[in-house]
Coordinates of C-alpha atoms in Angstrom, one line a residue:
M17 CA -54.6 0.3 -19.1
S18 CA -51.3 -1.2 -18.1
K19 CA -47.7 -0.5 -19.0
C20 CA -45.2 -3.2 -19.9
L21 CA -42.1 -3.0 -17.8
S22 CA -39.9 -4.2 -20.7
C23 CA -41.0 -2.4 -23.9
G24 CA -42.8 0.5 -22.2
K25 CA -45.9 0.3 -24.4
I26 CA -49.3 1.0 -22.9
G27 CA -52.3 -1.1 -23.7
L28 CA -55.1 -3.2 -22.3
F29 CA -53.7 -6.7 -21.7
L30 CA -55.9 -9.7 -21.1
K31 CA -53.6 -11.0 -18.5
I32 CA -50.6 -9.5 -16.7
N33 CA -48.0 -11.9 -15.4
K34 CA -46.1 -11.4 -12.2
Q35 CA -43.2 -9.8 -14.1
G36 CA -45.5 -7.1 -15.4
L37 CA -44.8 -8.0 -19.1
C38 CA -47.0 -7.8 -22.1
K39 CA -47.6 -11.1 -24.0
K40 CA -44.9 -10.4 -26.6
C41 CA -42.2 -9.4 -24.1
F42 CA -43.1 -12.4 -21.9
S43 CA -42.6 -14.7 -24.8
I44 CA -39.2 -13.1 -25.5
E45 CA -38.2 -13.4 -21.9
E46 CA -39.1 -17.1 -21.8
T47 CA -37.0 -17.7 -24.9
S48 CA -34.1 -15.7 -23.5
S49 CA -34.2 -17.6 -20.2
S50 CA -34.4 -20.9 -22.0
S51 CA -31.5 -20.0 -24.2
N52 CA -29.4 -18.9 -21.2
T53 CA -30.1 -22.2 -19.4
K54 CA -28.8 -24.1 -22.4
N55 CA -25.8 -21.8 -22.9
H56 CA -24.7 -22.2 -19.3
L57 CA -25.6 -25.8 -18.7
S58 CA -22.0 -26.7 -18.0
D59 CA -21.7 -23.7 -15.8
K60 CA -24.2 -24.9 -13.2
P61 CA -22.7 -24.2 -9.8
K62 CA -22.3 -27.1 -7.4
Q63 CA -23.0 -25.3 -4.2
G64 CA -25.7 -22.7 -5.2
A65 CA -26.0 -19.0 -5.6
N66 CA -25.3 -18.2 -1.9
L67 CA -21.7 -19.4 -2.2
T68 CA -21.3 -17.3 -5.4
F69 CA -22.6 -14.2 -3.6
H70 CA -20.4 -14.9 -0.7
R71 CA -17.3 -15.1 -3.0
I72 CA -18.3 -11.8 -4.6
K73 CA -18.6 -10.1 -1.2
Q74 CA -15.2 -11.6 -0.2
K75 CA -13.6 -9.7 -3.1
K76 CA -14.2 -6.5 -1.1
I77 CA -15.6 -4.4 -3.9
P78 CA -15.8 -0.8 -2.6
N79 CA -19.3 0.4 -1.4
E80 CA -19.4 3.2 -4.0
I81 CA -18.9 0.6 -6.7
F82 CA -21.1 -2.2 -5.2
E83 CA -24.1 0.2 -5.0
L84 CA -23.8 0.8 -8.7
L85 CA -24.1 -2.9 -9.6
W86 CA -27.2 -4.6 -10.9
F87 CA -28.3 -8.0 -9.6
T88 CA -30.9 -10.3 -11.1
N89 CA -31.3 -12.4 -8.0
G90 CA -30.1 -12.8 -4.4
K91 CA -30.2 -10.5 -1.4
Y92 CA -29.4 -7.4 -3.5
K93 CA -31.7 -8.1 -6.4
N94 CA -32.6 -4.8 -8.1
Y95 CA -33.3 -5.9 -11.7
N96 CA -36.0 -8.2 -13.1
F97 CA -34.9 -9.0 -16.6
Q98 CA -32.1 -10.7 -18.5
D99 CA -31.3 -8.0 -21.0
E100 CA -29.0 -5.7 -18.9
P101 CA -25.4 -6.6 -19.9
S102 CA -23.9 -5.6 -16.6
A103 CA -26.4 -7.5 -14.4
I104 CA -24.9 -10.1 -12.2
N105 CA -26.7 -13.4 -12.1
L106 CA -25.7 -15.3 -8.9
S107 CA -26.6 -18.6 -10.5
L108 CA -23.6 -18.3 -12.8
P109 CA -20.3 -19.6 -11.3
I110 CA -17.0 -17.9 -10.8
G111 CA -13.9 -19.8 -11.7
H112 CA -10.3 -19.8 -12.8
G113 CA -8.5 -20.5 -16.0
I114 CA -7.8 -18.9 -19.4
T115 CA -10.1 -15.9 -19.8
G116 CA -9.8 -15.1 -23.6
E117 CA -11.2 -12.0 -25.3
L118 CA -14.7 -10.8 -24.4
G119 CA -15.6 -9.7 -27.9
Y120 CA -18.0 -7.0 -29.0
Y121 CA -20.8 -5.8 -26.7
P122 CA -19.8 -7.9 -23.7
S123 CA -22.1 -8.9 -20.9
Y124 CA -21.7 -10.6 -17.5
S125 CA -24.0 -13.5 -18.4
N126 CA -22.0 -14.3 -21.5
M127 CA -18.7 -14.3 -19.7
S128 CA -17.0 -17.6 -18.9
P129 CA -16.5 -18.4 -15.2
A130 CA -12.9 -17.2 -15.4
Q131 CA -13.9 -14.0 -17.1
R132 CA -16.5 -13.3 -14.4
N133 CA -13.7 -13.8 -11.8
K134 CA -11.5 -11.4 -13.6
Y135 CA -14.3 -8.8 -13.9
L136 CA -15.2 -9.0 -10.2
N137 CA -11.5 -8.7 -9.2
W138 CA -11.3 -5.6 -11.4
L139 CA -14.3 -4.1 -9.7
T140 CA -12.2 -4.0 -6.5
D141 CA -10.1 -1.3 -8.1
I142 CA -11.5 0.1 -11.3
S143 CA -8.3 2.1 -12.0
Q144 CA -6.5 -1.2 -12.8
P145 CA -5.6 -1.6 -16.5
V146 CA -7.9 -4.2 -18.1
E147 CA -9.4 -5.2 -21.4
I148 CA -11.8 -2.4 -22.4
G149 CA -14.7 -4.9 -22.6
Y150 CA -14.7 -5.3 -18.8
V151 CA -14.9 -1.6 -18.4
F152 CA -17.8 -1.3 -20.8
T153 CA -19.7 -4.0 -19.0
F154 CA -19.6 -2.0 -15.8
Y155 CA -20.2 1.3 -17.7
Y156 CA -23.4 -0.1 -19.3
G157 CA -24.8 -0.5 -15.8
L158 CA -23.9 3.1 -15.0
E159 CA -25.9 4.3 -18.0
R160 CA -28.9 2.5 -16.6
F161 CA -28.5 4.4 -13.3
I162 CA -28.2 7.6 -15.3
S163 CA -31.4 6.8 -17.1
N164 CA -33.1 6.3 -13.7
G165 CA -31.9 9.7 -12.6
D166 CA -29.2 8.6 -10.2
Y167 CA -26.7 11.3 -11.3
E168 CA -24.8 12.3 -8.3
K169 CA -23.3 8.9 -7.3
V170 CA -22.5 8.0 -10.9
F171 CA -20.6 11.3 -11.8
P172 CA -17.4 10.7 -9.7
I173 CA -17.2 7.1 -10.9
L174 CA -17.4 8.2 -14.5
L175 CA -14.6 10.6 -13.9
K176 CA -12.4 7.9 -12.5
L177 CA -13.1 5.6 -15.4
K178 CA -12.4 8.3 -17.9
K179 CA -9.1 9.1 -16.2
Y180 CA -7.7 5.6 -16.3
H181 CA -9.2 4.0 -19.4
K182 CA -8.2 5.9 -22.6
N183 CA -9.9 3.8 -25.3
S184 CA -11.2 6.4 -27.8
S185 CA -14.7 4.9 -28.0
F186 CA -15.0 4.7 -24.2
Q187 CA -13.8 8.3 -23.9
F188 CA -16.5 9.4 -26.3
Y189 CA -19.3 7.7 -24.3
T190 CA -18.0 8.9 -20.9
N191 CA -17.6 12.4 -22.1
S192 CA -21.2 12.4 -23.4
A193 CA -22.5 10.9 -20.2
L194 CA -20.7 13.5 -18.0
A195 CA -22.2 16.2 -20.2
L196 CA -25.7 14.7 -19.9
I197 CA -25.4 14.7 -16.1
A198 CA -24.2 18.3 -16.1
L199 CA -27.3 19.2 -18.2
K200 CA -29.7 17.3 -16.0
T201 CA -28.4 18.6 -12.7
E202 CA -27.7 22.1 -14.0
K203 CA -24.4 22.2 -12.1
V204 CA -22.1 24.6 -13.8
E205 CA -19.0 23.3 -12.0
Y206 CA -19.5 20.0 -13.8
L207 CA -18.6 21.7 -17.1
N208 CA -15.0 21.6 -16.0
Y209 CA -14.7 17.8 -16.2
F210 CA -15.4 17.1 -19.9
D211 CA -14.6 18.5 -23.3
I212 CA -17.7 20.2 -24.6
D213 CA -16.2 20.6 -28.1
T214 CA -16.3 16.9 -28.7
L215 CA -20.1 16.6 -28.2
S216 CA -22.7 16.4 -30.9
D217 CA -23.8 19.8 -32.2
N218 CA -27.2 19.5 -30.6
A219 CA -25.7 18.5 -27.2
F220 CA -23.2 21.4 -27.5
L221 CA -26.0 23.8 -28.2
A222 CA -28.2 22.5 -25.4
L223 CA -25.4 23.1 -22.9
K224 CA -24.7 26.5 -24.2
F225 CA -28.3 27.5 -23.9
S226 CA -28.7 26.0 -20.5
F227 CA -25.7 27.5 -18.9
N228 CA -24.8 30.6 -20.9
H229 CA -27.8 31.6 -23.1
Y230 CA -25.4 32.9 -25.7
L231 CA -23.0 31.8 -28.5
T232 CA -19.6 33.1 -29.3
P233 CA -18.4 33.5 -32.9
K234 CA -16.4 30.3 -32.5
D235 CA -19.6 28.5 -31.2
I236 CA -21.5 29.6 -34.3
M237 CA -18.8 28.4 -36.6
K238 CA -18.9 25.0 -34.8
I239 CA -22.6 24.4 -35.2
H240 CA -22.8 25.6 -38.8
K241 CA -24.3 22.3 -40.0
L242 CA -27.4 22.8 -37.7
V243 CA -28.5 25.7 -39.9
N244 CA -27.5 23.9 -43.1
F245 CA -24.6 26.2 -43.9
T246 CA -22.5 24.1 -46.3
N247 CA -20.0 26.5 -47.8
T248 CA -17.3 25.9 -45.2
R249 CA -14.3 26.9 -47.3
Y250 CA -13.3 29.9 -45.2
I251 CA -14.4 28.3 -41.9
K252 CA -11.9 25.5 -42.5
N253 CA -9.1 27.4 -44.3
E254 CA -9.4 30.9 -43.0
A255 CA -10.8 30.2 -39.5
E256 CA -9.2 33.1 -37.6
L257 CA -10.1 35.7 -40.3
F258 CA -13.7 34.3 -40.5
Q259 CA -14.0 34.4 -36.7
N260 CA -12.9 38.1 -36.6
I261 CA -15.3 39.2 -39.3
L262 CA -18.1 37.2 -37.7
S263 CA -17.4 38.9 -34.3
K264 CA -17.6 42.3 -36.0
K265 CA -20.9 41.4 -37.6
I266 CA -22.4 40.3 -34.3
K267 CA -21.5 43.6 -32.8
E268 CA -23.0 45.5 -35.8
D269 CA -26.2 43.5 -36.0
F270 CA -26.9 42.8 -32.3
N271 CA -24.8 45.3 -30.4
S272 CA -23.2 42.6 -28.4
E273 CA -20.0 40.6 -28.2
Y274 CA -22.1 37.4 -28.4
Y275 CA -25.2 36.1 -30.0
I276 CA -27.8 36.0 -27.3
I277 CA -30.1 32.9 -27.6
K278 CA -33.7 34.2 -27.1
I279 CA -36.6 31.8 -27.3
K280 CA -40.1 33.3 -26.8
N281 CA -41.9 30.0 -26.1
E282 CA -39.8 26.9 -25.4
H283 CA -43.0 24.7 -25.3
S284 CA -43.7 25.5 -28.9
L285 CA -40.4 23.9 -30.0
G286 CA -39.9 20.2 -30.7
T287 CA -37.1 18.0 -29.5
V288 CA -34.0 16.5 -31.1
G289 CA -31.6 13.7 -30.3
A290 CA -28.4 14.9 -28.6
F291 CA -26.9 12.3 -26.4
L292 CA -26.4 8.6 -27.4
L293 CA -26.0 6.0 -24.7
G294 CA -24.1 2.8 -25.4
N295 CA -26.3 0.3 -23.6
I296 CA -28.6 -1.1 -26.2
S297 CA -30.8 -2.7 -23.6
L298 CA -32.1 0.7 -22.5
Y299 CA -35.6 1.6 -23.5
E300 CA -34.4 5.1 -24.5
R301 CA -30.8 5.2 -25.8
E302 CA -31.1 8.5 -27.5
I303 CA -31.6 11.3 -25.1
K304 CA -33.5 14.3 -26.6
V305 CA -33.3 18.0 -25.8
I306 CA -35.2 21.0 -26.9
D307 CA -34.6 21.7 -30.6
I308 CA -33.4 25.3 -30.4
I309 CA -32.6 25.6 -34.1
S310 CA -36.3 24.9 -34.9
D311 CA -36.9 28.5 -33.7
K312 CA -37.1 30.3 -37.0
N313 CA -35.7 33.5 -35.7
I314 CA -32.6 31.8 -34.3
Y315 CA -32.1 29.7 -37.4
N316 CA -32.4 32.7 -39.7
D317 CA -30.1 34.9 -37.5
L318 CA -27.3 32.3 -37.5
Y319 CA -27.6 31.4 -41.2
S320 CA -27.5 35.1 -42.1
L321 CA -24.4 35.7 -39.9
L322 CA -22.5 32.8 -41.5
S323 CA -23.6 33.7 -45.0
E324 CA -22.7 37.4 -44.7
T325 CA -19.4 36.6 -43.0
H326 CA -18.6 34.2 -45.8
E327 CA -19.1 36.9 -48.4
E328 CA -17.2 39.5 -46.5
T329 CA -14.3 37.1 -46.0
K330 CA -14.3 36.4 -49.7
L331 CA -14.2 40.1 -50.5
F332 CA -11.5 40.8 -48.0
L333 CA -9.3 38.0 -49.5
K334 CA -9.9 39.3 -53.0
R335 CA -8.8 42.8 -52.1
K336 CA -5.8 41.4 -50.3
R337 CA -4.7 39.4 -53.3
K338 CA -5.2 42.5 -55.5
T339 CA -3.1 44.7 -53.2
N340 CA -0.3 42.1 -53.1
K341 CA -0.3 41.8 -56.9
E342 CA -0.1 45.6 -57.3
K343 CA 2.9 45.8 -54.9
K344 CA 4.8 43.3 -57.0
L345 CA 4.4 45.5 -60.1

C-alpha cells in the first residue's frame, strides 16, 4: 500500500513515479506544468535560475522570513509540487515595470516579473504597506508551515503581519491562525495576542476547554447556537439582565460561579470543524477539534441554563412592567 503525496489517498498503485504521485494526481501535475510553461513562455529567463536566485539573495530578506519561504527548485528546494501559491519558482524571472493589481487568490507563479520583484522587495521588510494580495501570498506559505507543525517560528511573524496589515479578511485569518497555534502548543501566554471572541464558536469552546475547563455566563451566551438555542430576544436586547440571571442559576444548579466542563470520555466524542485556513492548496484546510457539545450531559446542561434563564428574564420584565404601571396610577 502506498500513499499519494498530493491527494493523501492510500491505495495499491501499479506504478509509483519519482514524485510519489498516484496516476490521477500525476496527470493533473503534468497538465499544470504544461499550462505553466505556456503561460510563462515570454517570461523565460535569459541567464538561468542561478541568476534569479542570486538576485533574490541580494535583496537581503531577513533569515526569519527566508526560512519561512517555499521553493520548488534550486539550492533551497523544499516543495515538490506546483499548487502552493507562495512557492518561489526560480525559473521565473524578476523584472521591473508596471505591476498592476494581483487579483483574487494571488500566487507567486502567476505574478508578472515586476510583481515578483515587488513581492521580494516587500519580504525584506514585511511591515511595509503593500497591496494585501502580496501579504496573503506570503501568509499562505505560513499556513503550510503551521499544517506541518512548525508553530514556534511562525507565531512571531504572524503577530508582525497582524500588527501592520489591517485588512479585515486578513485579520480574521491571522487571528484564527494564532489561536490554532495557541491550542496546538498549549501555551497559555499566547492567549494574550489574539481576540478569542472573534473565533468560531467551536474554536472558542475548544480553547476554553483546553485552558480553563469552564465557561462563564457570558461564554454560554456567546455559544448559544451550538446547543440550538434560538430564542435570543433577551440575549440581544437584555444582555446584562440575562447574564446576571444566568449567573445566579449556575450558582444554584452547580454551586459554582462558572459552568465546569466535565467530559467522562473524550475518546467517545467525535470531531467538528473549528479553524479554517485560507490556503486552498492544503490537503486539510478545516482543522477539527473535539466536539464537546456532542456530550449529551453538557448539551443538556447548557440548553437548560439558557432556556430557564430566558423564562426567568421574561418573568422579571413582566413584573417590572406591571410595577411601573401601578406606580403611574
